[in-house]
Tab-separated table of C-alpha atoms in Angstrom:
chain	number	residue	atom	x	y	z
U	1	MET	CA	188.265	8.744	-89.778
U	2	ASN	CA	190.294	6.373	-91.924
U	3	ASN	CA	191.714	8.380	-94.815
U	4	GLN	CA	194.302	5.882	-95.960
U	5	GLN	CA	192.565	3.920	-98.706
U	6	PRO	CA	193.980	1.490	-101.298
U	7	LEU	CA	192.343	3.625	-103.997
U	8	GLU	CA	193.913	6.827	-102.682
U	9	ASN	CA	196.386	7.168	-105.565
U	10	LEU	CA	193.917	6.192	-108.293
U	11	LEU	CA	190.777	8.151	-107.461
U	12	PRO	CA	192.353	11.605	-107.038
U	13	GLU	CA	193.764	11.412	-110.549
U	14	ILE	CA	190.418	10.315	-111.982
U	15	ARG	CA	188.680	13.144	-110.130
U	16	LYS	CA	191.263	15.676	-111.272
U	17	LYS	CA	190.814	14.717	-114.927
U	18	ALA	CA	187.025	14.837	-114.624
U	19	LEU	CA	187.018	18.284	-113.022
U	20	LYS	CA	189.273	19.681	-115.759
U	21	LYS	CA	186.604	18.834	-118.320
U	22	LEU	CA	183.860	20.750	-116.525
U	23	ASP	CA	182.613	24.054	-117.870
U	24	ALA	CA	182.125	26.665	-115.184
U	25	ARG	CA	178.461	27.496	-114.607
U	26	PRO	CA	176.858	29.991	-112.218
U	27	PRO	CA	175.235	28.481	-109.097
U	28	SER	CA	171.700	29.352	-110.252
U	29	GLN	CA	172.130	27.109	-113.311
U	30	LEU	CA	173.174	24.173	-111.138
U	31	ALA	CA	170.059	24.193	-108.955
U	32	ALA	CA	167.192	21.777	-109.578
U	33	SER	CA	163.884	20.747	-108.043
U	34	TRP	CA	161.043	18.316	-108.617
U	35	SER	CA	158.301	16.599	-106.650
U	36	GLY	CA	156.690	13.192	-106.458
U	37	GLU	CA	154.727	10.692	-104.422
U	38	ASP	CA	156.657	9.267	-101.507
U	39	LEU	CA	156.399	7.416	-98.214
U	40	LEU	CA	156.570	9.636	-95.132
U	41	TYR	CA	156.783	8.463	-91.529
U	42	SER	CA	153.045	9.199	-91.280
U	43	GLY	CA	152.238	7.275	-94.463
U	44	PRO	CA	151.889	8.058	-98.182
U	45	GLY	CA	152.428	11.714	-99.089
U	46	LYS	CA	154.377	14.033	-101.340
U	47	THR	CA	158.038	15.008	-101.356
U	48	ILE	CA	159.597	18.139	-102.811
U	49	PHE	CA	163.223	17.591	-103.809
U	50	ILE	CA	165.537	20.602	-103.994
U	51	VAL	CA	169.168	20.445	-105.135
U	52	LEU	CA	171.291	23.360	-103.946
U	53	PRO	CA	174.650	24.285	-105.496
U	54	THR	CA	177.299	24.357	-102.768
U	55	PRO	CA	181.112	24.620	-103.032
U	56	GLY	CA	181.436	20.842	-103.353
U	57	CYS	CA	181.816	17.729	-101.217
U	58	ALA	CA	184.658	18.254	-98.746
U	59	TRP	CA	185.619	14.573	-98.937
U	60	ALA	CA	185.890	14.614	-102.744
U	61	LEU	CA	187.918	17.841	-102.634
U	62	SER	CA	190.179	16.710	-99.794
U	63	GLY	CA	192.672	14.926	-102.023
U	64	SER	CA	190.994	11.566	-101.443
U	65	GLY	CA	189.302	11.672	-104.859
U	66	GLY	CA	185.968	10.995	-103.196
U	67	CYS	CA	183.792	7.941	-103.738
U	68	SER	CA	184.289	5.553	-106.639
U	69	MET	CA	180.714	5.866	-107.958
U	70	CYS	CA	179.883	9.527	-107.293
U	71	SER	CA	180.037	12.521	-109.631
U	72	TYR	CA	177.769	14.903	-107.717
U	73	ILE	CA	180.685	17.263	-107.316
U	74	ALA	CA	180.361	17.895	-111.062
U	75	ASP	CA	177.127	19.724	-110.258
U	76	SER	CA	178.912	22.142	-107.923
U	77	PRO	CA	180.308	25.558	-108.809
U	78	LEU	CA	183.520	24.585	-106.936
U	79	GLN	CA	183.659	28.019	-105.384
U	80	GLU	CA	182.069	29.738	-102.428
U	81	VAL	CA	178.339	30.428	-102.763
U	82	SER	CA	177.219	33.299	-100.559
U	83	THR	CA	174.519	32.760	-97.965
U	84	GLU	CA	172.311	35.305	-99.709
U	85	GLU	CA	172.618	33.613	-103.089
U	86	LEU	CA	172.056	30.125	-101.682
U	87	VAL	CA	168.912	31.209	-99.811
U	88	GLU	CA	167.606	33.025	-102.882
U	89	ILE	CA	168.141	29.905	-104.995
U	90	PHE	CA	166.266	27.837	-102.418
U	91	LYS	CA	163.368	30.302	-102.422
U	92	ASN	CA	163.148	30.261	-106.218
U	93	GLU	CA	163.151	26.459	-106.473
U	94	PHE	CA	160.714	26.045	-103.587
U	95	GLU	CA	158.289	28.588	-105.035
U	96	ARG	CA	158.558	26.957	-108.444
U	97	GLN	CA	157.368	23.671	-106.974
U	98	ILE	CA	154.500	25.051	-104.894
U	99	LYS	CA	153.240	26.990	-107.910
U	100	LYS	CA	152.943	23.681	-109.751
U	101	GLN	CA	151.120	22.077	-106.851
U	102	ALA	CA	150.196	23.748	-103.581
U	103	ILE	CA	151.309	22.103	-100.366
U	104	ASP	CA	148.130	20.403	-99.246
U	105	GLY	CA	148.475	17.305	-97.123
U	106	PRO	CA	151.491	15.415	-95.732
U	107	THR	CA	154.646	16.715	-97.393
U	108	ALA	CA	158.379	16.208	-96.963
U	109	ILE	CA	161.207	18.433	-98.157
U	110	LYS	CA	164.465	16.773	-99.182
U	111	ILE	CA	167.365	19.180	-99.507
U	112	PHE	CA	170.276	17.792	-101.497
U	113	VAL	CA	173.726	19.343	-101.819
U	114	SER	CA	176.806	17.869	-103.452
U	115	GLY	CA	178.234	17.003	-100.050
U	116	SER	CA	177.020	17.537	-96.488
U	117	PHE	CA	174.256	19.953	-95.497
U	118	LEU	CA	175.533	19.854	-91.901
U	119	ASN	CA	179.041	20.934	-92.922
U	120	ARG	CA	178.920	24.668	-92.327
U	121	GLU	CA	181.804	25.177	-94.724
U	122	GLU	CA	179.354	24.023	-97.419
U	123	VAL	CA	176.088	25.431	-96.020
U	124	SER	CA	176.527	28.260	-93.540
U	125	GLU	CA	174.620	28.359	-90.262
U	126	GLU	CA	172.851	31.500	-91.450
U	127	ALA	CA	171.752	29.765	-94.656
U	128	GLN	CA	170.420	26.831	-92.645
U	129	LYS	CA	168.435	29.224	-90.457
U	130	GLU	CA	166.960	31.188	-93.369
U	131	ILE	CA	165.947	28.049	-95.263
U	132	PHE	CA	164.297	26.454	-92.238
U	133	LYS	CA	162.541	29.705	-91.389
U	134	ILE	CA	160.749	29.478	-94.742
U	135	LEU	CA	159.664	25.895	-94.065
U	136	THR	CA	158.170	26.682	-90.660
U	137	GLU	CA	155.419	28.662	-92.421
U	138	TYR	CA	153.904	25.465	-93.852
U	139	SER	CA	152.174	23.248	-91.309
U	140	ASP	CA	151.647	20.425	-93.827
U	141	ILE	CA	155.407	20.024	-94.220
U	142	GLU	CA	155.947	17.175	-91.790
U	143	GLU	CA	159.551	16.235	-92.550
U	144	VAL	CA	162.769	17.991	-93.507
U	145	ILE	CA	165.457	15.638	-94.776
U	146	VAL	CA	169.096	16.567	-95.355
U	147	GLU	CA	172.198	14.576	-96.226
U	148	SER	CA	175.505	14.540	-94.397
U	149	ARG	CA	178.647	12.550	-93.852
U	150	PRO	CA	178.794	11.269	-90.249
U	151	GLU	CA	181.734	13.439	-89.202
U	152	TYR	CA	179.528	16.546	-89.361
U	153	VAL	CA	176.824	15.066	-87.134
U	154	ASN	CA	177.267	16.639	-83.713
U	155	GLU	CA	174.992	17.898	-80.968
U	156	GLU	CA	175.625	21.573	-81.674
U	157	VAL	CA	174.560	21.544	-85.313
U	158	LEU	CA	171.676	19.125	-84.709
U	159	LYS	CA	170.296	21.222	-81.862
U	160	SER	CA	170.539	24.340	-84.020
U	161	CYS	CA	168.632	22.740	-86.908
U	162	CYS	CA	166.006	20.993	-84.785
U	163	SER	CA	165.285	24.144	-82.782
U	164	LEU	CA	164.363	25.948	-86.004
U	165	ILE	CA	161.720	23.363	-86.986
U	166	PRO	CA	160.520	21.956	-83.629
U	167	ASP	CA	157.180	20.729	-84.988
U	168	LYS	CA	158.686	18.821	-87.916
U	169	ILE	CA	160.698	15.637	-88.170
U	170	PHE	CA	164.316	16.440	-88.961
U	171	GLU	CA	166.012	13.487	-90.646
U	172	VAL	CA	169.723	13.174	-91.333
U	173	ALA	CA	170.474	10.771	-94.194
U	174	MET	CA	173.977	9.297	-94.303
U	175	GLY	CA	175.621	7.275	-97.046
U	176	LEU	CA	176.619	4.174	-95.139
U	177	GLU	CA	176.590	2.295	-98.512
U	178	SER	CA	177.619	-1.027	-96.933
U	179	ALA	CA	177.908	-2.499	-93.450
U	180	ASP	CA	181.149	-4.151	-94.590
U	181	ASP	CA	184.132	-1.926	-93.778
U	182	ASN	CA	186.209	-3.594	-96.494
U	183	ILE	CA	183.624	-2.852	-99.196
U	184	ARG	CA	182.992	0.691	-97.965
U	185	LEU	CA	186.668	1.600	-97.630
U	186	ASN	CA	188.354	-0.405	-100.378
U	187	ARG	CA	185.751	-0.466	-103.156
U	188	ILE	CA	183.836	2.755	-102.505
U	189	ASN	CA	186.544	4.845	-100.789
U	190	LYS	CA	183.973	6.276	-98.412
U	191	GLY	CA	186.545	7.314	-95.839
U	192	PHE	CA	184.732	6.345	-92.630
U	193	THR	CA	184.220	3.181	-90.619
U	194	ARG	CA	181.237	1.523	-88.999
U	195	LYS	CA	182.319	3.061	-85.705
U	196	ASP	CA	182.050	6.530	-87.259
U	197	PHE	CA	178.549	5.754	-88.524
U	198	GLU	CA	177.462	4.237	-85.208
U	199	LYS	CA	178.723	7.308	-83.347
U	200	ALA	CA	176.656	9.609	-85.578
U	201	VAL	CA	173.499	7.515	-85.156
U	202	ALA	CA	174.049	7.398	-81.392
U	203	THR	CA	174.323	11.210	-81.318
U	204	ILE	CA	170.998	11.489	-83.149
U	205	LYS	CA	169.326	8.929	-80.877
U	206	LYS	CA	170.544	10.833	-77.818
U	207	MET	CA	168.608	13.907	-78.961
U	208	LYS	CA	165.283	12.155	-79.530
U	209	SER	CA	164.102	13.005	-76.028
U	210	ASP	CA	164.137	16.699	-76.936
U	211	PHE	CA	163.472	16.777	-80.678
U	212	LYS	CA	161.652	14.971	-83.492
U	213	ILE	CA	164.849	13.718	-85.077
U	214	GLN	CA	165.613	10.614	-87.125
U	215	SER	CA	168.492	9.085	-89.072
U	216	LYS	CA	168.434	7.310	-92.425
U	217	ALA	CA	170.985	5.067	-94.107
U	218	TYR	CA	171.667	5.101	-97.829
U	219	LEU	CA	172.872	1.696	-99.039
U	220	LEU	CA	174.606	1.230	-102.392
U	221	VAL	CA	173.518	-1.802	-104.404
U	222	LYS	CA	176.505	-3.317	-106.219
U	223	PRO	CA	179.662	-1.244	-105.737
U	224	VAL	CA	182.552	-1.813	-108.169
U	225	LEU	CA	184.350	-5.163	-107.974
U	226	THR	CA	181.226	-6.770	-106.522
U	227	SER	CA	179.444	-9.742	-108.069
U	228	GLU	CA	175.675	-9.935	-108.488
U	229	ARG	CA	175.341	-12.513	-105.718
U	230	GLU	CA	177.577	-10.561	-103.361
U	231	ALA	CA	175.586	-7.402	-104.110
U	232	ILE	CA	172.383	-9.081	-102.944
U	233	ASP	CA	173.899	-10.586	-99.812
U	234	ASP	CA	175.683	-7.379	-98.839
U	235	ALA	CA	172.568	-5.234	-99.365
U	236	VAL	CA	170.450	-7.446	-97.105
U	237	LYS	CA	173.119	-7.713	-94.400
U	238	SER	CA	173.680	-3.963	-94.525
U	239	ALA	CA	169.971	-3.233	-94.092
U	240	GLU	CA	169.790	-5.562	-91.102
U	241	TYR	CA	172.850	-3.879	-89.599
U	242	ALA	CA	171.454	-0.358	-90.158
U	243	GLU	CA	168.219	-1.290	-88.400
U	244	GLU	CA	170.142	-2.850	-85.513
U	245	VAL	CA	172.234	0.323	-85.105
U	246	GLY	CA	169.036	2.358	-84.854
U	247	VAL	CA	168.278	4.238	-88.079
U	248	GLY	CA	164.649	5.156	-88.728
U	249	ARG	CA	164.597	4.394	-92.453
U	250	ILE	CA	166.687	2.806	-95.186
U	251	SER	CA	167.028	3.843	-98.811
U	252	PHE	CA	168.709	1.510	-101.281
U	253	CYS	CA	170.545	3.232	-104.135
U	254	PRO	CA	171.210	0.826	-107.021
U	255	SER	CA	174.327	1.874	-108.897
U	256	THR	CA	174.069	4.071	-111.959
U	257	ILE	CA	177.043	5.053	-114.088
U	258	HIS	CA	178.133	8.629	-113.391
U	259	LYS	CA	180.615	10.401	-115.648
U	260	GLY	CA	184.157	10.885	-114.472
U	261	THR	CA	184.169	8.039	-111.955
U	262	LEU	CA	186.066	4.801	-111.459
U	263	MET	CA	182.744	3.024	-111.938
U	264	GLU	CA	182.409	4.554	-115.406
U	265	ILE	CA	185.951	3.531	-116.352
U	266	LEU	CA	185.284	-0.095	-115.410
U	267	TRP	CA	181.899	-0.010	-117.154
U	268	ARG	CA	183.451	1.261	-120.381
U	269	ARG	CA	185.972	-1.585	-120.237
U	270	GLY	CA	183.173	-4.114	-119.899
U	271	SER	CA	184.378	-4.933	-116.380
U	272	TYR	CA	181.313	-3.629	-114.534
U	273	GLN	CA	177.568	-3.542	-115.025
U	274	PRO	CA	174.934	-1.940	-112.784
U	275	PRO	CA	172.737	-4.466	-110.967
U	276	TRP	CA	169.905	-6.240	-112.704
U	277	ILE	CA	166.437	-4.978	-111.787
U	278	TRP	CA	165.832	-8.603	-110.780
U	279	THR	CA	168.568	-8.105	-108.167
U	280	THR	CA	166.755	-5.130	-106.648
U	281	LEU	CA	163.554	-7.174	-106.507
U	282	GLU	CA	165.352	-10.023	-104.754
U	283	ILE	CA	166.697	-7.567	-102.185
U	284	ILE	CA	163.191	-6.199	-101.576
U	285	HIS	CA	161.795	-9.708	-101.099
U	286	ARG	CA	164.451	-10.514	-98.499
U	287	VAL	CA	164.415	-7.280	-96.504
U	288	ARG	CA	160.630	-7.110	-96.268
U	289	SER	CA	160.785	-10.237	-94.095
U	290	SER	CA	163.927	-9.434	-92.089
U	291	VAL	CA	163.756	-5.649	-91.596
U	292	LYS	CA	160.845	-3.948	-89.830
U	293	ILE	CA	161.609	-0.258	-90.469
U	294	PRO	CA	160.571	1.443	-93.767
U	295	VAL	CA	162.788	0.491	-96.698
U	296	ILE	CA	162.789	2.291	-100.052
U	297	MET	CA	164.383	1.106	-103.314
U	298	ASP	CA	165.356	4.095	-105.454
U	299	THR	CA	164.419	3.591	-109.130
U	300	ALA	CA	166.456	6.431	-110.654
U	301	GLY	CA	168.064	5.300	-113.903
U	302	PHE	CA	166.052	2.077	-114.148
U	303	GLY	CA	165.821	0.799	-117.706
U	304	THR	CA	168.514	3.145	-119.036
U	305	ARG	CA	171.874	2.314	-120.584
U	306	ARG	CA	173.721	3.511	-117.492
U	307	GLY	CA	171.358	2.151	-114.864
U	308	PRO	CA	169.808	-1.088	-113.578
U	309	TYR	CA	168.408	-3.002	-116.534
U	310	ASN	CA	166.600	-6.253	-117.367
U	311	CYS	CA	165.127	-6.128	-120.864
U	312	LYS	CA	162.768	-3.870	-122.804
U	313	LYS	CA	159.864	-6.215	-122.143
U	314	CYS	CA	159.898	-5.925	-118.353
U	315	ASN	CA	161.914	-2.823	-117.366
U	316	SER	CA	158.979	-0.409	-117.075
U	317	LYS	CA	156.596	-2.915	-115.538
U	318	LEU	CA	159.021	-3.860	-112.779
U	319	LYS	CA	159.991	-0.238	-112.118
U	320	ASP	CA	156.313	0.605	-111.570
U	321	ALA	CA	155.939	-2.393	-109.264
U	322	ILE	CA	158.903	-1.267	-107.165
U	323	ILE	CA	157.569	2.283	-106.889
U	324	ALA	CA	154.252	0.891	-105.626
U	325	SER	CA	156.176	-1.339	-103.220
U	326	ASN	CA	157.992	1.713	-101.856
U	327	ILE	CA	154.771	3.559	-101.098
U	328	ASN	CA	152.913	0.583	-99.625
U	329	GLN	CA	155.905	-1.290	-98.126
U	330	THR	CA	154.684	-4.459	-99.794
U	331	ILE	CA	156.437	-7.196	-101.741
U	332	PRO	CA	156.039	-6.739	-105.519
U	333	PRO	CA	154.044	-9.523	-107.183
U	334	GLU	CA	155.926	-12.407	-108.745
U	335	THR	CA	156.779	-11.643	-112.368
U	336	GLU	CA	158.249	-13.820	-115.069
U	337	CYS	CA	160.204	-12.825	-118.158
U	338	GLU	CA	162.567	-14.701	-120.432
U	339	CYS	CA	165.475	-12.520	-119.229
U	340	LYS	CA	165.104	-13.847	-115.692
U	341	ALA	CA	167.008	-17.018	-116.556
U	342	ARG	CA	170.028	-14.932	-117.587
U	343	TRP	CA	169.890	-13.078	-114.285
U	344	GLU	CA	169.712	-16.369	-112.358
U	345	ALA	CA	172.771	-17.640	-114.230
U	346	ASP	CA	174.591	-14.394	-113.446
U	347	VAL	CA	173.817	-14.759	-109.740
U	348	ASN	CA	174.773	-18.430	-109.667
U	349	PHE	CA	178.055	-18.067	-111.555
U	350	SER	CA	179.098	-14.428	-111.072
U	351	ASP	CA	181.595	-15.283	-108.336
U	352	VAL	CA	183.257	-17.729	-110.721
U	353	THR	CA	183.468	-15.159	-113.524
U	354	ARG	CA	184.472	-12.251	-111.264
U	355	SER	CA	186.524	-9.650	-113.144
U	356	ALA	CA	190.302	-9.649	-112.738
U	357	THR	CA	190.577	-6.097	-114.114
U	358	ASN	CA	193.767	-4.249	-113.225
U	359	LEU	CA	192.526	-0.949	-111.793
U	360	LEU	CA	195.849	0.743	-112.376
U	361	LYS	CA	196.088	-0.005	-116.098
U	362	ASN	CA	195.579	2.940	-118.476
U	363	HIS	CA	192.662	4.418	-116.564
């Protein structure tokens, strides 16, 4: 673990100010769930997403200030949530989704928390057991996906989780964000190196002989202080690296502006913009030819003021094309729009016009 980051004095203060503005809410009000079409390892299917309120990301609360783009901790109660309450919340959200649409056919469950599901200070071992016990009752649930920082990926916790759902794929998704240590440490403040990530993936690979276990890498498209051209190049290189290390899937997460983050401060100053939707399309075109494992491009926030944006004429059309590309793992059809020329100019000249913003000034 490398905890000494250049942003270490800036981000904690930003985080502290943001947390002071939060109104305390009970855990049950912080939970959420939804479902949608998705790509499973077996092919097209459905995914149920469940967000559980946990005490908060240990990295963000450690004094590091957390990551420069993330505000998920704002959706945490910032206090201990009992095992009983957490399991009850899961049951309520899960039942709410299956009442809307019964589980019939290939289904995945993605369990999100504000930090790491595998950190038992955030999600107790008993809570993990009770939640997985519920999922074993549904044979059509093929995959259970959780998120974790790599430092919580160890044989003990993986064996415990996998043993509870032996007939299902257990996937651990980790926020690698970038294969470039400089970008990950100095622009994102992620707090771990490539070696840490590689160790976690190796631990998961070691257990494949006994369990149906996989790893996934989340990759951030356009961190702060990154030009449009650099964002494209880094995303493609990072995907190629993640495949080489041995992850089973990749999910690109184009930046959206979250409240109370360094990214929001720079955005408000006019010193940062989320990536163009054209940029995400360019990344898809490149990785489809160079990466053989499944690659998804998240479309959350597309076409909004705080998310990836082209113009009103093509936002929705291109978002739909990317969603179809995710399901079918195809390259979206070539599309033209008058805004594309502005994107091309941004890519060609963005390194020349790179911001010289002083991060320490009146943040």
